[in-house]
Amino acid sequence: MGFGMRFGFPAWMGMVLVGMGLVAWQSDEAQGMAPRTRYEPNWASLDQRPLPRWYDEAKVGIFLHYGVYSVPSFGSEWFWHNWKNLRTPEYVRFMQLNYKPDFTYQEFADQFTAELFNATQWALLFRDSGARYVVLTSKHHDGFALWPSKHSFSWNSMDVGPKRDIVKELAAAVRSVSDLKFGLYYSLFEWFNRLWIDDKLHLLMQHSFVDQKVRPEQLELVQEYLPEIIWSDGDWEAPAKYWKSEEFIAWLYNDSPVRDTVVTNDRWGMGTACTHGDFYNCADRFNPGVLQSHKWENAFTLERSSWGQRFDVSLASFMSSKDLIKEIVSTVSCNGNVLINVGPTKYGTILPIFEERLRDMGRWLKINGEGIYGSVPWIYQNDTETPNVWYTRGQQAEAESESNSSVTIYAFVLDYPYDTNELDIHPLGKQITISRNVHLTGLDFGTDGEVLTKQTTQVVMLGMEGTDIQWTSNHNKLHIKFPPKNHMDKRGLDYAWTLKITII
């Protein structure tokens, strides 16, 4: 039986979902098992590369904005630009009140000491958070490198400030104490680099900055630290041809030491956002709330206003743990990953409020993660009738998919039904056509118009597996009675509650 007929929608829709990459199975090519393909340095060829499976299955990553801007800890990581280029009044006033008149941004580097930086502690926290990958800013728009770049003399973490290779230490720790993939953010442009400014003055007709600075550093990072995510940024002032992005990505896919597993985002020059790359970011904090056909990533900050550490904040500036879980659920339901940013302090510590959010996330994922990791989008992303209920589908094992034995739907309930302790959900959608025989899993079941019956359907609440969940059905509607709230609280169920619905 065809894919569409098995899951209750037309065959043509099944073919669309296959083309969109939303089905559970993936080809051998996607697993790196096929004979190696050589990619040409053009988007038409590069865009044909299958997404490595690990990234789609990972779902959750940690982003780290750490650098010289962590010293003033004011405003945002764009401190230098806002102070010197834009002359933003609050930044100018901050410097006048706190630093000598002739103080330069470069002098902040001496105070970027990272004396309390412990890469193992960071890695253990990220492991406990439930994340599956981490991305560190190797160089932001101020040009300061967190590794001993051979092309950034006296403006890197080995020559000044920490006198340490931050990239190396974190990469080693992550790989030593966890199974997380390690990735690197790299800003293409640098606000005040003279080579970049000169190239712009020549209308980008010359490539001195790219040839002498960008490309050597990109190769250095990949060959030395073997990152499996290259998170490009700072691209928007020049086209991809200037950055020679297609040539670099072709090398990544064909000849780099991480060619089989590396993934890239979509920030490679003017017009590439939401168009080219293994996954799309589209914009900061991008969460469209509807299904996207191409794999995408929602990069957002736990502190709502800034990617880098800042002290001019209030409690209201931070996402709550409930907000965080909602962002994860709504993103993953729509075929996205989340990349959750924290900004460490200049000392190399992660503030307790960030740690609390990440540990809350880890506890939630430990209970509910089976509906997140490795899941694929369901035919509906959120409930058609009940607000704040989102869906994913569990991937079927190969043997199951061949026998068409079952389908598992995860319903994430973001708002607890305090008034009644009961809830209606519609995992098959409100408008499904009910007939005497409905094909959902390759089996004919249901009589007299009933689809979800006690004979065909099992309902479990994750974290309450030993408790019998009481439910009734009416065609495609499930009426769920939640267990007593005190029993759920005792088991640590909070923020969002996951119903596992298996149709056999």
PDB file of C-alpha atoms in Angstrom, residues 55 59-65 77 131 133 135 185 231 267 279-288 296-308 317-332 336-343 354 357-358 361 365:
ATOM      1  CA  TYR A  55      21.634  16.584  12.283  1.00  0.00           C
ATOM      2  CA  LYS A  59      16.975  18.421  17.190  1.00  0.00           C
ATOM      3  CA  VAL A  60      18.593  20.364  20.057  1.00  0.00           C
ATOM      4  CA  GLY A  61      21.832  22.357  20.108  1.00  0.00           C
ATOM      5  CA  ILE A  62      23.593  24.886  22.345  1.00  0.00           C
ATOM      6  CA  PHE A  63      24.975  28.159  20.952  1.00  0.00           C
ATOM      7  CA  LEU A  64      27.767  30.077  22.716  1.00  0.00           C
ATOM      8  CA  HIS A  65      28.581  33.743  22.078  1.00  0.00           C
ATOM      9  CA  GLU A  77      27.806  41.586  21.390  1.00  0.00           C
ATOM     10  CA  ALA A 131      21.435  18.890  23.748  1.00  0.00           C
ATOM     11  CA  TYR A 133      25.362  19.442  19.530  1.00  0.00           C
ATOM     12  CA  VAL A 135      28.262  25.595  18.393  1.00  0.00           C
ATOM     13  CA  TYR A 185      30.375  29.760  14.239  1.00  0.00           C
ATOM     14  CA  TRP A 231      27.731  28.114  11.176  1.00  0.00           C
ATOM     15  CA  ARG A 267      24.531  32.564   5.530  1.00  0.00           C
ATOM     16  CA  PHE A 279      19.784  23.822   6.916  1.00  0.00           C
ATOM     17  CA  TYR A 280      18.200  27.261   6.833  1.00  0.00           C
ATOM     18  CA  ASN A 281      18.324  29.882   9.592  1.00  0.00           C
ATOM     19  CA  CYS A 282      16.565  32.524   7.465  1.00  0.00           C
ATOM     20  CA  ALA A 283      16.785  35.102  10.275  1.00  0.00           C
ATOM     21  CA  ASP A 284      17.672  35.273  13.941  1.00  0.00           C
ATOM     22  CA  ARG A 285      14.988  33.712  16.133  1.00  0.00           C
ATOM     23  CA  PHE A 286      13.217  32.330  13.066  1.00  0.00           C
ATOM     24  CA  ASN A 287      10.182  30.244  14.012  1.00  0.00           C
ATOM     25  CA  PRO A 288       7.455  30.387  11.341  1.00  0.00           C
ATOM     26  CA  TRP A 296      15.745  24.590   9.224  1.00  0.00           C
ATOM     27  CA  GLU A 297      17.054  25.797  12.556  1.00  0.00           C
ATOM     28  CA  ASN A 298      15.618  28.220  15.095  1.00  0.00           C
ATOM     29  CA  ALA A 299      18.588  30.002  16.666  1.00  0.00           C
ATOM     30  CA  PHE A 300      17.393  32.009  19.669  1.00  0.00           C
ATOM     31  CA  THR A 301      18.668  33.457  22.920  1.00  0.00           C
ATOM     32  CA  LEU A 302      17.671  32.552  26.457  1.00  0.00           C
ATOM     33  CA  GLU A 303      18.275  36.219  27.280  1.00  0.00           C
ATOM     34  CA  ARG A 304      15.872  37.778  24.830  1.00  0.00           C
ATOM     35  CA  SER A 305      17.804  40.894  23.815  1.00  0.00           C
ATOM     36  CA  SER A 306      21.413  39.858  23.339  1.00  0.00           C
ATOM     37  CA  TRP A 307      23.516  36.942  22.143  1.00  0.00           C
ATOM     38  CA  GLY A 308      26.480  37.950  24.284  1.00  0.00           C
ATOM     39  CA  SER A 317      14.738  39.652  29.958  1.00  0.00           C
ATOM     40  CA  PHE A 318      15.090  35.873  30.250  1.00  0.00           C
ATOM     41  CA  MET A 319      12.942  33.157  28.759  1.00  0.00           C
ATOM     42  CA  SER A 320      11.254  30.988  31.347  1.00  0.00           C
ATOM     43  CA  SER A 321      11.736  27.230  31.264  1.00  0.00           C
ATOM     44  CA  LYS A 322       8.158  26.877  30.028  1.00  0.00           C
ATOM     45  CA  ASP A 323       8.884  29.355  27.214  1.00  0.00           C
ATOM     46  CA  LEU A 324      11.952  27.326  26.293  1.00  0.00           C
ATOM     47  CA  ILE A 325      10.056  24.040  26.094  1.00  0.00           C
ATOM     48  CA  LYS A 326       7.317  25.664  24.011  1.00  0.00           C
ATOM     49  CA  GLU A 327       9.956  26.925  21.560  1.00  0.00           C
ATOM     50  CA  ILE A 328      11.468  23.459  21.262  1.00  0.00           C
ATOM     51  CA  VAL A 329       8.134  21.725  20.688  1.00  0.00           C
ATOM     52  CA  SER A 330       6.771  24.193  18.131  1.00  0.00           C
ATOM     53  CA  THR A 331      10.072  24.189  16.225  1.00  0.00           C
ATOM     54  CA  VAL A 332      10.554  20.433  16.069  1.00  0.00           C
ATOM     55  CA  GLY A 336      13.203  22.432  12.643  1.00  0.00           C
ATOM     56  CA  ASN A 337      16.058  22.162  15.116  1.00  0.00           C
ATOM     57  CA  VAL A 338      16.623  24.570  18.006  1.00  0.00           C
ATOM     58  CA  LEU A 339      19.974  26.233  18.705  1.00  0.00           C
ATOM     59  CA  ILE A 340      19.711  27.737  22.188  1.00  0.00           C
ATOM     60  CA  ASN A 341      22.140  30.543  22.941  1.00  0.00           C
ATOM     61  CA  VAL A 342      23.831  31.419  26.225  1.00  0.00           C
ATOM     62  CA  GLY A 343      26.456  34.094  26.759  1.00  0.00           C
ATOM     63  CA  PHE A 354      21.251  29.988  32.180  1.00  0.00           C
ATOM     64  CA  ARG A 357      17.077  26.800  32.201  1.00  0.00           C
ATOM     65  CA  LEU A 358      19.346  24.208  30.592  1.00  0.00           C
ATOM     66  CA  MET A 361      15.317  21.421  29.669  1.00  0.00           C
ATOM     67  CA  LEU A 365      13.869  15.901  27.569  1.00  0.00           C
TER      68      LEU A 365
END
